[in-house]
Tab-separated table of C-alpha atoms and ligand atoms in Angstrom:
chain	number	residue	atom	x	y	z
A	1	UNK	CA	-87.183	-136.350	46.470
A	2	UNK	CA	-90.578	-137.734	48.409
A	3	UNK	CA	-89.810	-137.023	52.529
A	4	UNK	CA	-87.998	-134.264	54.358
A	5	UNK	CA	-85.842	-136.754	56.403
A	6	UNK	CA	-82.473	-137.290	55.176
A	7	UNK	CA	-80.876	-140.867	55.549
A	8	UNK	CA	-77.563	-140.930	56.407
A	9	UNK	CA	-74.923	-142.016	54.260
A	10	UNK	CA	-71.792	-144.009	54.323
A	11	UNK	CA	-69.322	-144.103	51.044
A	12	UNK	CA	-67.318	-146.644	51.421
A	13	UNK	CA	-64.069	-146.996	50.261
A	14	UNK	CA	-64.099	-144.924	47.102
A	15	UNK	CA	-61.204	-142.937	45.244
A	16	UNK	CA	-61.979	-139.623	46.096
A	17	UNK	CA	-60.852	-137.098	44.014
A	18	UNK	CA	-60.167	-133.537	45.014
A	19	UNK	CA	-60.075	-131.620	41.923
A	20	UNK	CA	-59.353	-128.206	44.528
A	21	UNK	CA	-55.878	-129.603	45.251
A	22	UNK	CA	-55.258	-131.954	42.573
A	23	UNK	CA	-55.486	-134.883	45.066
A	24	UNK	CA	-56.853	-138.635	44.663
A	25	UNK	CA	-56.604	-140.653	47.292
A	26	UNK	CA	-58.943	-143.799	48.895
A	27	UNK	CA	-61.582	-142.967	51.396
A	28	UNK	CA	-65.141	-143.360	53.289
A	29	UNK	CA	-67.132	-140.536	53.569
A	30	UNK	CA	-70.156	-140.289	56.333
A	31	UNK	CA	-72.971	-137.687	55.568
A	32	UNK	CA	-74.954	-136.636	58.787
A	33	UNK	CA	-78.143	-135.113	58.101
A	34	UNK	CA	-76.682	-134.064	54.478
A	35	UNK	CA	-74.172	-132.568	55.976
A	36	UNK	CA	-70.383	-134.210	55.601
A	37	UNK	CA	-69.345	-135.174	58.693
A	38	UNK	CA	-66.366	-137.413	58.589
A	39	UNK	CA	-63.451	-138.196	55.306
A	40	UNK	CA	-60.886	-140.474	56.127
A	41	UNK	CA	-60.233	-144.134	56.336
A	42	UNK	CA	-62.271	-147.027	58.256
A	43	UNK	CA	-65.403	-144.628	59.130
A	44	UNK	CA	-67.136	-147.571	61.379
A	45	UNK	CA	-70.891	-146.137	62.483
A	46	UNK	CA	-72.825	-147.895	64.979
A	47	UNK	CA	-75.169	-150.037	63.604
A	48	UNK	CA	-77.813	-147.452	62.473
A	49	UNK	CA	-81.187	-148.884	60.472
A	50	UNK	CA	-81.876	-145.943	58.509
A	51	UNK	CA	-78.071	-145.550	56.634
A	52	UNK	CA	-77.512	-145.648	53.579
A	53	UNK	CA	-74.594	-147.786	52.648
A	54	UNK	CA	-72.674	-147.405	49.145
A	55	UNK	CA	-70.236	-149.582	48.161
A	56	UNK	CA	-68.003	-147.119	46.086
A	57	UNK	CA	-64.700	-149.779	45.755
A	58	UNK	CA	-63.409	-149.493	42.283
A	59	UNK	CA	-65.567	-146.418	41.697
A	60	UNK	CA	-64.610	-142.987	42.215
A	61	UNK	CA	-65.956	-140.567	43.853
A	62	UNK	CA	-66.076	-136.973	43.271
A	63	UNK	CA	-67.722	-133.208	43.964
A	64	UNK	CA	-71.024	-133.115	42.528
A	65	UNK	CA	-70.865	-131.878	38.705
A	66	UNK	CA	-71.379	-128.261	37.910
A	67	UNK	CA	-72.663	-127.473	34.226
A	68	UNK	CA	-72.887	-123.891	33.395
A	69	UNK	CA	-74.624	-123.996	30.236
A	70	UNK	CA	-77.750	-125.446	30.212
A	71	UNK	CA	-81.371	-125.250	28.060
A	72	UNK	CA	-84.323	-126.377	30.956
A	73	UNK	CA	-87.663	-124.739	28.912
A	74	UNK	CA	-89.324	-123.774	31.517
A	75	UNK	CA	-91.698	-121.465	31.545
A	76	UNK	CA	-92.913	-121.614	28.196
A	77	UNK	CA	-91.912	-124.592	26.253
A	78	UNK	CA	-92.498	-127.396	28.904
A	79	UNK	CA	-93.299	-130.378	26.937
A	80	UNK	CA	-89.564	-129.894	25.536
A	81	UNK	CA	-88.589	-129.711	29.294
A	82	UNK	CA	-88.816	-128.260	32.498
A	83	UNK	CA	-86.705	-127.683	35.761
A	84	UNK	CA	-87.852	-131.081	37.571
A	85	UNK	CA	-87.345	-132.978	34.813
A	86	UNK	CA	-84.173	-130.845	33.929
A	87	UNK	CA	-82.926	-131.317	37.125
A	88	UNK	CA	-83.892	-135.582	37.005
A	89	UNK	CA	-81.774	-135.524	34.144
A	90	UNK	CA	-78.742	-133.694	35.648
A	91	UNK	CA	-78.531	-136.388	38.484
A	92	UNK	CA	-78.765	-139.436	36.559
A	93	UNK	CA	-75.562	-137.539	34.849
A	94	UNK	CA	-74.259	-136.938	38.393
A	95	UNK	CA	-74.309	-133.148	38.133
A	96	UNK	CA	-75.753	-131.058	41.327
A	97	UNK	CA	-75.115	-127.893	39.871
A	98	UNK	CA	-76.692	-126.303	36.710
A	99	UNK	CA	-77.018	-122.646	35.117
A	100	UNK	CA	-80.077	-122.539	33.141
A	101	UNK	CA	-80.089	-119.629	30.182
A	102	UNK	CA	-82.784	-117.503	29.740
A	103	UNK	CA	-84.274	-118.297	26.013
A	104	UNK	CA	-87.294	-119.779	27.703
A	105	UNK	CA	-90.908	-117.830	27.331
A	106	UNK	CA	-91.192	-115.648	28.722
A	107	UNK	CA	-87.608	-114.823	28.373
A	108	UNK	CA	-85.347	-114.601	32.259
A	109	UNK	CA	-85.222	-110.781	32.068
A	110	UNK	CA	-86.928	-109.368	35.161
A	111	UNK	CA	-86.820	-110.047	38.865
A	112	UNK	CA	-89.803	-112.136	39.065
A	113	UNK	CA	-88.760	-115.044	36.320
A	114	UNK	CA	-85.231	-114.896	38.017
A	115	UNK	CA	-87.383	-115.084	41.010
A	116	UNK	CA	-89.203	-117.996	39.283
A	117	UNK	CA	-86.426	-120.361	38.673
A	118	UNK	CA	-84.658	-119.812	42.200
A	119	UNK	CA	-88.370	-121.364	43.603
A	120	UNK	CA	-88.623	-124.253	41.486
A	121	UNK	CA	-84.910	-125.027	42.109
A	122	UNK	CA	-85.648	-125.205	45.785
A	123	UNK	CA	-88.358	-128.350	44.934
A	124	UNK	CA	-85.642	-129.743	42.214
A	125	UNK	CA	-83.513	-132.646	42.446
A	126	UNK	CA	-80.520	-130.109	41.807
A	127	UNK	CA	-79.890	-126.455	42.499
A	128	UNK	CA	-80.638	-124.702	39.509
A	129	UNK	CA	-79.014	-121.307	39.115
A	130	UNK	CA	-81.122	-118.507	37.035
A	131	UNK	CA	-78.567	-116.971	34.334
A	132	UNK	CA	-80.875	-113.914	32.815
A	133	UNK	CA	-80.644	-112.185	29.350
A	134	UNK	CA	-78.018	-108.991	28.915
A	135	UNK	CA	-80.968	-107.409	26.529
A	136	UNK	CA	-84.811	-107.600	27.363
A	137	UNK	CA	-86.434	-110.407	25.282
A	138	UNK	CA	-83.403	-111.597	24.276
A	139	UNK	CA	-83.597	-108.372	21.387
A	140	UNK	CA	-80.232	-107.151	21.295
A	141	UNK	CA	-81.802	-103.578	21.612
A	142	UNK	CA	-81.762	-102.561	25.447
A	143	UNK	CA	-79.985	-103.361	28.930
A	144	UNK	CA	-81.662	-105.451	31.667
A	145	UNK	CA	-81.485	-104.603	34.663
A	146	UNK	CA	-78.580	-106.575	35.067
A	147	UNK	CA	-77.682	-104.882	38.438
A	148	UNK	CA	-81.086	-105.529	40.079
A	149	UNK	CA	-81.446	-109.096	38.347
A	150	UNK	CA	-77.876	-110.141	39.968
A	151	UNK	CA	-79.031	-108.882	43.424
A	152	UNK	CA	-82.597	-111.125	43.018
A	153	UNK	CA	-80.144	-114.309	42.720
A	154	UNK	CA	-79.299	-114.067	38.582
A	155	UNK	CA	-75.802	-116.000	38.579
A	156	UNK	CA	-74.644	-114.237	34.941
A	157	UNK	CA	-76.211	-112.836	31.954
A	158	UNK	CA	-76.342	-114.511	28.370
A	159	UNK	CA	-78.144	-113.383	25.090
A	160	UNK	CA	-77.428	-117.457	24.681
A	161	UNK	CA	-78.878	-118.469	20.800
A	162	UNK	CA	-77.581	-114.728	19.874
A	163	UNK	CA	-75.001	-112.206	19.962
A	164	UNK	CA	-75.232	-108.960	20.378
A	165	UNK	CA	-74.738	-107.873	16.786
A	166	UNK	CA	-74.646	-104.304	17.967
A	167	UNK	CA	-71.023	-103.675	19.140
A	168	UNK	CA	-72.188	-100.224	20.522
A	169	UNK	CA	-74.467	-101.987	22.764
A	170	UNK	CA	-72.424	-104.782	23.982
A	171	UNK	CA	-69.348	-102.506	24.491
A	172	UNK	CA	-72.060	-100.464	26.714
A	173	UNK	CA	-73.588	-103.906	28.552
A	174	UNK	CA	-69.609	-104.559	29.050
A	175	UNK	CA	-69.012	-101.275	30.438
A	176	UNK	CA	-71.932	-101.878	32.793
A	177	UNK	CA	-71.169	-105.279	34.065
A	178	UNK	CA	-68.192	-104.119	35.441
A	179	UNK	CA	-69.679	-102.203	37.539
A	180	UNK	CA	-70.999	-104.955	39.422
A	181	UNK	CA	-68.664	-106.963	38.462
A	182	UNK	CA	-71.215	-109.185	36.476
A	183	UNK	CA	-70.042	-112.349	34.534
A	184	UNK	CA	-71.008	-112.315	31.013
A	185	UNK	CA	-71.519	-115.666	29.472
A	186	UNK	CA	-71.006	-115.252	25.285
A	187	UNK	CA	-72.467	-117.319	22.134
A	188	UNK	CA	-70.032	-116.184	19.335
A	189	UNK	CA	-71.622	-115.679	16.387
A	190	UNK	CA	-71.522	-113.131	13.561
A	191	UNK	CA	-75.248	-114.150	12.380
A	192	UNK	CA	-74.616	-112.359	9.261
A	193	UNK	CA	-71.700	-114.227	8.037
A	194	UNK	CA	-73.514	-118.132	9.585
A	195	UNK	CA	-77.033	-117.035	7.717
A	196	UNK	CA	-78.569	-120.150	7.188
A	197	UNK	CA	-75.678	-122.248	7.433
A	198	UNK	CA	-76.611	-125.613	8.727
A	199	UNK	CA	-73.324	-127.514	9.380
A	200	UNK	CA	-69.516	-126.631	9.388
A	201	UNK	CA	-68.424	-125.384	6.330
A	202	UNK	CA	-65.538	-127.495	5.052
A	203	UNK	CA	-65.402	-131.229	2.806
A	204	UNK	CA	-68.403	-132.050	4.168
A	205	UNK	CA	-71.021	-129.184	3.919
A	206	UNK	CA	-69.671	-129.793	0.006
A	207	UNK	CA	-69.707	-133.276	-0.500
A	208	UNK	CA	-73.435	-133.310	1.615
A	209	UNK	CA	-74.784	-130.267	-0.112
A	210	UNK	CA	-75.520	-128.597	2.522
A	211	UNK	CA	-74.929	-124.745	3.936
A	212	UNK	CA	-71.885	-124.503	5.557
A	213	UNK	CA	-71.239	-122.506	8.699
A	214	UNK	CA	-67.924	-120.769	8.989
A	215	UNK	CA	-65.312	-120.547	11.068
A	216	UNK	CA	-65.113	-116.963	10.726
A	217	UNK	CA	-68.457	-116.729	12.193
A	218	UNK	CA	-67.606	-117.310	15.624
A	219	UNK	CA	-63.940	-116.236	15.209
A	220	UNK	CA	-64.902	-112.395	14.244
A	221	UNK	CA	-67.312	-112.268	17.388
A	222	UNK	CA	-64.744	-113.808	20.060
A	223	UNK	CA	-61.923	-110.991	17.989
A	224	UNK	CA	-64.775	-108.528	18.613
A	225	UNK	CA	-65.691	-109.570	22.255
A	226	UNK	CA	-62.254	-109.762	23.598
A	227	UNK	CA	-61.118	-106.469	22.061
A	228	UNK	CA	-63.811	-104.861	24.087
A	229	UNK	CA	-63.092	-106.372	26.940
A	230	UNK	CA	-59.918	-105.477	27.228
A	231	UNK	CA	-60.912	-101.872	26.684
A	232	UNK	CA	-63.746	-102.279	29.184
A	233	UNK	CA	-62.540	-104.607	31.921
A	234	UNK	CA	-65.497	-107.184	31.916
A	235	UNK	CA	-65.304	-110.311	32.831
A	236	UNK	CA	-66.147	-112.227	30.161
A	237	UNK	CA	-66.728	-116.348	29.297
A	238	UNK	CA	-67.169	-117.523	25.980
A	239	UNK	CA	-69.361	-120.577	25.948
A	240	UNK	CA	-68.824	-123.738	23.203
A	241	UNK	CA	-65.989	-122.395	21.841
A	242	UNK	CA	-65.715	-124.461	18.565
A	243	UNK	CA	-63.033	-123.555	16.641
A	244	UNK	CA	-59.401	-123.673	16.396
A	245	UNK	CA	-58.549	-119.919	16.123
A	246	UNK	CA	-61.056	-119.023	19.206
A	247	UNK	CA	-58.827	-121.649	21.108
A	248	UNK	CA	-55.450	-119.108	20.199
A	249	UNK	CA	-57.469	-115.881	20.715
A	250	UNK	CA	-58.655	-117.342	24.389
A	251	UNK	CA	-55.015	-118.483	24.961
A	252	UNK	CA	-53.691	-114.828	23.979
A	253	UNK	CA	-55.989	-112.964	25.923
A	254	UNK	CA	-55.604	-114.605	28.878
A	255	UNK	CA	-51.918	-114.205	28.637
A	256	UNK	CA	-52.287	-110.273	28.012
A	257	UNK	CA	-54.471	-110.186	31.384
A	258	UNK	CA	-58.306	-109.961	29.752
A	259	UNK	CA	-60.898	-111.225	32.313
A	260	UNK	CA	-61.348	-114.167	30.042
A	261	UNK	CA	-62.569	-117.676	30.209
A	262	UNK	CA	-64.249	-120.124	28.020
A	263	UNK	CA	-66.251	-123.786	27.935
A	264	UNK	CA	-66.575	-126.496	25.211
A	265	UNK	CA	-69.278	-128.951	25.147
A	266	UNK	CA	-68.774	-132.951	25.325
A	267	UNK	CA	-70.229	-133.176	21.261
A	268	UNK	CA	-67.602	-130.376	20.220
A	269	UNK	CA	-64.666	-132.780	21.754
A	270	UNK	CA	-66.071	-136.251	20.775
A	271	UNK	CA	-67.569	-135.686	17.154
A	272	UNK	CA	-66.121	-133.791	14.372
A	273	UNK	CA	-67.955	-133.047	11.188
A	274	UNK	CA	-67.351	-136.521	9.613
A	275	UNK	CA	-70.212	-137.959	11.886
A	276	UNK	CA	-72.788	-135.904	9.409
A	277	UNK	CA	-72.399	-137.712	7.072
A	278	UNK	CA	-75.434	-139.818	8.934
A	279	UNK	CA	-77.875	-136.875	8.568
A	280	UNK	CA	-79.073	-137.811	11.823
A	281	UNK	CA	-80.198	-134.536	12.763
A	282	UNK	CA	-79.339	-134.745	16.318
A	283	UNK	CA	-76.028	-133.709	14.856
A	284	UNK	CA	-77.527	-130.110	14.127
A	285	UNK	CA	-76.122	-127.996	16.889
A	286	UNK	CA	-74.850	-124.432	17.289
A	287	UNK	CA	-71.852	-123.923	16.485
A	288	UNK	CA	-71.792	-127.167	14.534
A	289	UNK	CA	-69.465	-129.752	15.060
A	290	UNK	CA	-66.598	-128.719	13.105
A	291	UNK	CA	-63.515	-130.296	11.787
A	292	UNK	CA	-61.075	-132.732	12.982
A	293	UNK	CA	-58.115	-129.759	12.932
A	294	UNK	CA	-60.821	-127.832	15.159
A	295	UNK	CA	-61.746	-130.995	17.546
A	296	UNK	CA	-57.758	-131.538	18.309
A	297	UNK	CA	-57.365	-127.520	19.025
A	298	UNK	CA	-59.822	-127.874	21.829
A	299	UNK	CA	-58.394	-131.096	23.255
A	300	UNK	CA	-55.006	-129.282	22.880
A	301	UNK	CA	-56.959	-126.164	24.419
A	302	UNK	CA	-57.798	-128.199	27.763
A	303	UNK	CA	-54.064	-129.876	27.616
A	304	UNK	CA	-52.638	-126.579	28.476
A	305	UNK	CA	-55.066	-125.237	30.356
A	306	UNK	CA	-56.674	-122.453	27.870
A	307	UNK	CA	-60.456	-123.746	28.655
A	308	UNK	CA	-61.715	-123.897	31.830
A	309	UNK	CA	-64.700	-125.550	31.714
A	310	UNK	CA	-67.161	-128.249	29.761
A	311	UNK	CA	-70.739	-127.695	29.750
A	312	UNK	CA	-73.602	-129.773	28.111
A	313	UNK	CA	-75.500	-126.893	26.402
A	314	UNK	CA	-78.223	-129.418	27.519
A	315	UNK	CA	-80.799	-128.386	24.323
A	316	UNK	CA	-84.224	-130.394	24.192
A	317	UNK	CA	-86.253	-130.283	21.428
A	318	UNK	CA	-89.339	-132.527	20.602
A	319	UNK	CA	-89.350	-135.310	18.117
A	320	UNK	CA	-91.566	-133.413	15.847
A	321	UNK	CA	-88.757	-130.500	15.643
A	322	UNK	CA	-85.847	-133.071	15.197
A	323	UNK	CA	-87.735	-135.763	12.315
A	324	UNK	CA	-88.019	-133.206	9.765
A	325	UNK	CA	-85.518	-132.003	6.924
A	326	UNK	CA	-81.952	-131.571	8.204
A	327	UNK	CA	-82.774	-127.949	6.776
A	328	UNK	CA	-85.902	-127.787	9.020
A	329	UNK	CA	-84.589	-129.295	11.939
A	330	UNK	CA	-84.070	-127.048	15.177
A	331	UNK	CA	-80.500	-126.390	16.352
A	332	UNK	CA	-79.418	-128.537	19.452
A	333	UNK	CA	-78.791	-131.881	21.755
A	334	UNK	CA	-79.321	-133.151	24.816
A	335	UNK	CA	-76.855	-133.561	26.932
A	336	UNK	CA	-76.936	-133.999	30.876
A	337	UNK	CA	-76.987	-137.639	31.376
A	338	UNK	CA	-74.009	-138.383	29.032
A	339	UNK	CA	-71.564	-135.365	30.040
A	340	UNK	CA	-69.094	-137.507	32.271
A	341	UNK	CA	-69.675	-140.309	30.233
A	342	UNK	CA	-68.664	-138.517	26.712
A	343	UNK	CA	-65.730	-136.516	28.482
A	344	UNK	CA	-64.275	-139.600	30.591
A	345	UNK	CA	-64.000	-141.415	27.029
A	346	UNK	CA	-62.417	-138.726	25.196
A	347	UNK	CA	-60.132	-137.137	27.954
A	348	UNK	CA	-58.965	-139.689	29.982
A	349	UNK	CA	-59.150	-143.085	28.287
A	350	UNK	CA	-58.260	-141.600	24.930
A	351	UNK	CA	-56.457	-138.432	25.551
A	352	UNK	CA	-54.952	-139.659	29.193
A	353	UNK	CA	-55.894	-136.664	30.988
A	354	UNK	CA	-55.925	-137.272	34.517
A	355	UNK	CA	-58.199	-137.701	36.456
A	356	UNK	CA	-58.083	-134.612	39.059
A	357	UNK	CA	-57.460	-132.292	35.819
A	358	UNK	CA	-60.892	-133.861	33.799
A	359	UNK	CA	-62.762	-133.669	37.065
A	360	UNK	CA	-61.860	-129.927	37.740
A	361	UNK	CA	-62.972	-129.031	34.338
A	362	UNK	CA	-67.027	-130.211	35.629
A	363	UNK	CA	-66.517	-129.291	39.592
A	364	UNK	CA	-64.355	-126.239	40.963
A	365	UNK	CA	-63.222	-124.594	37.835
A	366	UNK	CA	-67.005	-123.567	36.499
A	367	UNK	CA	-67.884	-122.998	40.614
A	368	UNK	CA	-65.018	-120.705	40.262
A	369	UNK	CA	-66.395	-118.690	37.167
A	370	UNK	CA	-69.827	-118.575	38.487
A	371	UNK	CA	-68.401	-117.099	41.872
A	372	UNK	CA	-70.633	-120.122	43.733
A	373	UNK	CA	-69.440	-122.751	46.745
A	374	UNK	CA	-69.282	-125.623	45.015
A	375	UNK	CA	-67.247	-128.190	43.341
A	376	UNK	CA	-65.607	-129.776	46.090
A	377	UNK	CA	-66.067	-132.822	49.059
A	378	UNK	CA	-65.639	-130.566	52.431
A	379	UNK	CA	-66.131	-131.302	56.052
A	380	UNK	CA	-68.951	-129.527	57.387
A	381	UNK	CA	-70.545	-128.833	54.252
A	382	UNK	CA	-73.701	-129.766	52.688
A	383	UNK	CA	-73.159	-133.210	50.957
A	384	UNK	CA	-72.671	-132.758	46.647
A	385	UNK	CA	-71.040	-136.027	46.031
A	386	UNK	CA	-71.502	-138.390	42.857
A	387	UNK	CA	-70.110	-141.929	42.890
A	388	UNK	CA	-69.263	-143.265	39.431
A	389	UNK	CA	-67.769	-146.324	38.230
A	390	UNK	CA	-65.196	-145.913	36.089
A	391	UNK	CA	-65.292	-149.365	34.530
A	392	UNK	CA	-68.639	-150.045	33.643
A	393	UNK	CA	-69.383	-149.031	29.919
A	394	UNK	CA	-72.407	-148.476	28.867
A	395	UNK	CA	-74.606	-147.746	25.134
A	396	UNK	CA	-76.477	-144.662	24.880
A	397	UNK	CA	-80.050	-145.827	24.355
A	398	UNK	CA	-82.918	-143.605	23.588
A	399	UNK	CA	-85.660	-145.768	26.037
A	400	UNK	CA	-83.271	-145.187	29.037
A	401	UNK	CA	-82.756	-141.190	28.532
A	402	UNK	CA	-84.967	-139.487	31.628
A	403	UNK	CA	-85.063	-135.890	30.152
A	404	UNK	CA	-88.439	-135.181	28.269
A	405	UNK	CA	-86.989	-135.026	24.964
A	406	UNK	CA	-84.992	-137.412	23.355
A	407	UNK	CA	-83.003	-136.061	20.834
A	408	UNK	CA	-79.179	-137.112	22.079
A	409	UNK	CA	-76.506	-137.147	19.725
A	410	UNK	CA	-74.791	-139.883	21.752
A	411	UNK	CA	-77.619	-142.552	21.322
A	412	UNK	CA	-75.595	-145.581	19.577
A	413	UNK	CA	-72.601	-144.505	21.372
A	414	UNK	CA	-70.774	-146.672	23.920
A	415	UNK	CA	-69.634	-144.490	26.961
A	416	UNK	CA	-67.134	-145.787	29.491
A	417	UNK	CA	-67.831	-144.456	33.130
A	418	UNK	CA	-71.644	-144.502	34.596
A	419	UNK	CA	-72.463	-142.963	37.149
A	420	UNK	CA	-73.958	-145.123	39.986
A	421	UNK	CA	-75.165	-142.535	42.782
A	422	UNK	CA	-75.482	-138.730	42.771
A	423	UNK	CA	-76.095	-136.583	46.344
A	424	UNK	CA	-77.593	-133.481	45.880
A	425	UNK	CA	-78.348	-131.416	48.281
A	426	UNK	CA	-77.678	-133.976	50.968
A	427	UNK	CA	-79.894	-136.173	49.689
A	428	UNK	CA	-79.657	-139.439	47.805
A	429	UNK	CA	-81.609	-138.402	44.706
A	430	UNK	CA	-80.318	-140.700	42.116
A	431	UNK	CA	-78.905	-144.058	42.302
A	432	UNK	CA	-78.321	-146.727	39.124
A	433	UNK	CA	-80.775	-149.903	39.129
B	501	ZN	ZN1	-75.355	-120.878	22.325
B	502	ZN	ZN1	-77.096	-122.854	24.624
């Protein structure tokens, strides 16, 4: 990021994929001054010192990622993370785009931390997009001013680590968003009936001994959430959807016409609840990993369409909160770097997916909930581009991870597809050794 200058750039031929159209086809791409100036085949440029040449052949190369769901700690809890190092992160994993939620200290509830976040992402490596909180401090007791915080740059609200146990309240904060037509970004969970559940609640909470977290926990908020918002009219998105009934009650509502859409994260569709077993407490997320039964749903869930969008839930914690007790350990993994890396393996090498479909589901589609210009490889626009090659496989080790905390649940794991270079912002900001 040192410099104001920006190099040109020449891609050459890569397999672009245009997840807009559901197009691949072989191409250079020239940036000019970040900007993309030319797609098509042969681009020649006069012999120019200060390009940038990238040999994309066998790679492909696609929109910049967008994540939606993402954990940066800053302000408050910066040694866990902040928005540079965040953003560093987000490159190396070839995503340009990123929604940060508001659980930070003090919590994204008022103009000037929305304020706050729009700054820093201006000195960042990616644009970083401010979602705030739907209740001040994250309390479940009163409004934001959601209005006001949208029109300071807030891209969508989130109690994110919460519902809104109050249905009153959240049938009101509904009823309100649609005035403004505000997106409302939902964790599911009924925090009476998860308590102090620790994993999924099935064989393996038994067998381990440990609390289990139901199904039925998530299941009775999404139930509750989408019958208000068909009432209401918000627009709603449910966020790590984890479980196989939440993938038929998405699927329904759409098909009745509620404003609905949803996300899984790349642990939900790669692990089930086998892998904790390890007590490797990396593997302590929320929702938990659940079941194989649950797993297939959400692969079956992106097969036809039903979920729109993966996001990391990108969660750092510090060593000192993840090598405790698994019942002491905080909730949450890291995510950024391995996104394309844990999806590519499941979805297309696995699952066959193509590729246009997989790459939709991490460019256009979550531009398209967010209501933001990104996601795709235009003429004339500023250049979001990352370059990956889909060959290369690589294992998940903990001394190569660039985001300040370390606690990945995909260290060990071999991922095919790394990504080689990521443009941001016009700018080469990351590029593989
Ligand atoms: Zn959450
Ligand atoms: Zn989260």
């Amino acid at each position: 990021m040192k410099g104001n200058k920006k190099k040109n750039i020449l891609i050459k031929s890569g397999r672009v994929i245009d997840p807009q159209h559901g197009k691949e086809f072989v191409s250079d791409i020239y940036i000019k001054d970040g900007i993309i100036s030319k797609v098509g085949e042969n681009i020649s440029i006069k012999e120019d010192d200060d390009i940038v040449k990238i040999n994309a052949e066998n790679c492909i190369v696609s929109p910049g990622f967008v994540d939606m769901h993402v954990h940066l700690r800053d302000p408050g809890f910066e040694d866990e993370e902040t928005i540079e190092t965040g953003a560093l992160a987000a490159v190396k994993g070839g995503i340009t785009t990123v929604a940060c939620m508001p659980n930070t200290r003090p919590v994204i509830d008022s103009q000037s931390l929305v304020k706050y976040v729009l700054e820093k992402s201006l000195e960042s490596a990616c644009t970083v997009l401010p979602v705030a909180a739907m209740t001040a401090g994250l309390e479940g007791k009163h409004i934001t001013e959601m209005g006001l915080l949208a029109e300071t740059g807030a891209i969508g609200f989130s109690d994110d680590g919460n519902s809104v146990n109050d249905s009153r309240l959240m049938y009101e904060i509904m009823r309100y968003s649609t005035q403004f037509d505000l997106l409302l970004i939902l964790h599911e969970e009924d925090s009476l009936m998860s308590g102090e559940g620790l994993i999924h609640e099935g064989y393996f909470s038994t067998i381990l001994g440990l609390e289990g977290i139901s199904s039925l926990s998530d299941d009775l908020m999404i139930a509750r959430d989408i019958t208000l918002a068909r009432r209401s009219g918000a627009r709603i998105h449910i966020t790590h959807l984890s479980t196989k009934g939440g993938v038929e009650m998405v699927r329904k509502a759409k098909e009745e016409g509620v404003r609905i859409t949803c996300d899984i994260t790349p642990h939900h569709l790669f692990f089930n609840d086998s892998s904790l077993t390890s007590f490797n407490t990396n593997f302590k997320v929320k929702p938990p990993i659940r079941s194989e039964e649950d797993r297939l749903a959400l692969i079956e869930g992106i097969k036809e369409g039903v979920i729109d969008a993966i996001a990391s839930d990108h969660a750092p914690h510090l060593d000192t909160e993840k090598n405790t007790t698994f019942k002491l350990a905080s909730f949450g993994t890291i995510s950024l770097e391995t996104l394309f890396g844990a999806s590519f393996s499941k979805l297309y090498i696995e699952e066959k997916i193509s590729l246009p479909k997989l790459i939709s589901l991490i460019t256009i589609s979550p531009a398209r909930i967010l209501g933001i210009d990104a996601g795709k490889i235009e003429v004339g626009k500023v250049a979001n581009i990352t370059v990956i090659d889909t060959e290369k496989e690589e294992e998940i080790k903990r001394e190569n991870i660039v985001s300040k905390s370390k606690n990945s649940v995909f260290i060990g794991q071999k991922l095919k597809g790394k990504v080689i270079c990521t443009i941001s912002k016009g700018k080469l900001v990351y590029r593989s050794e």
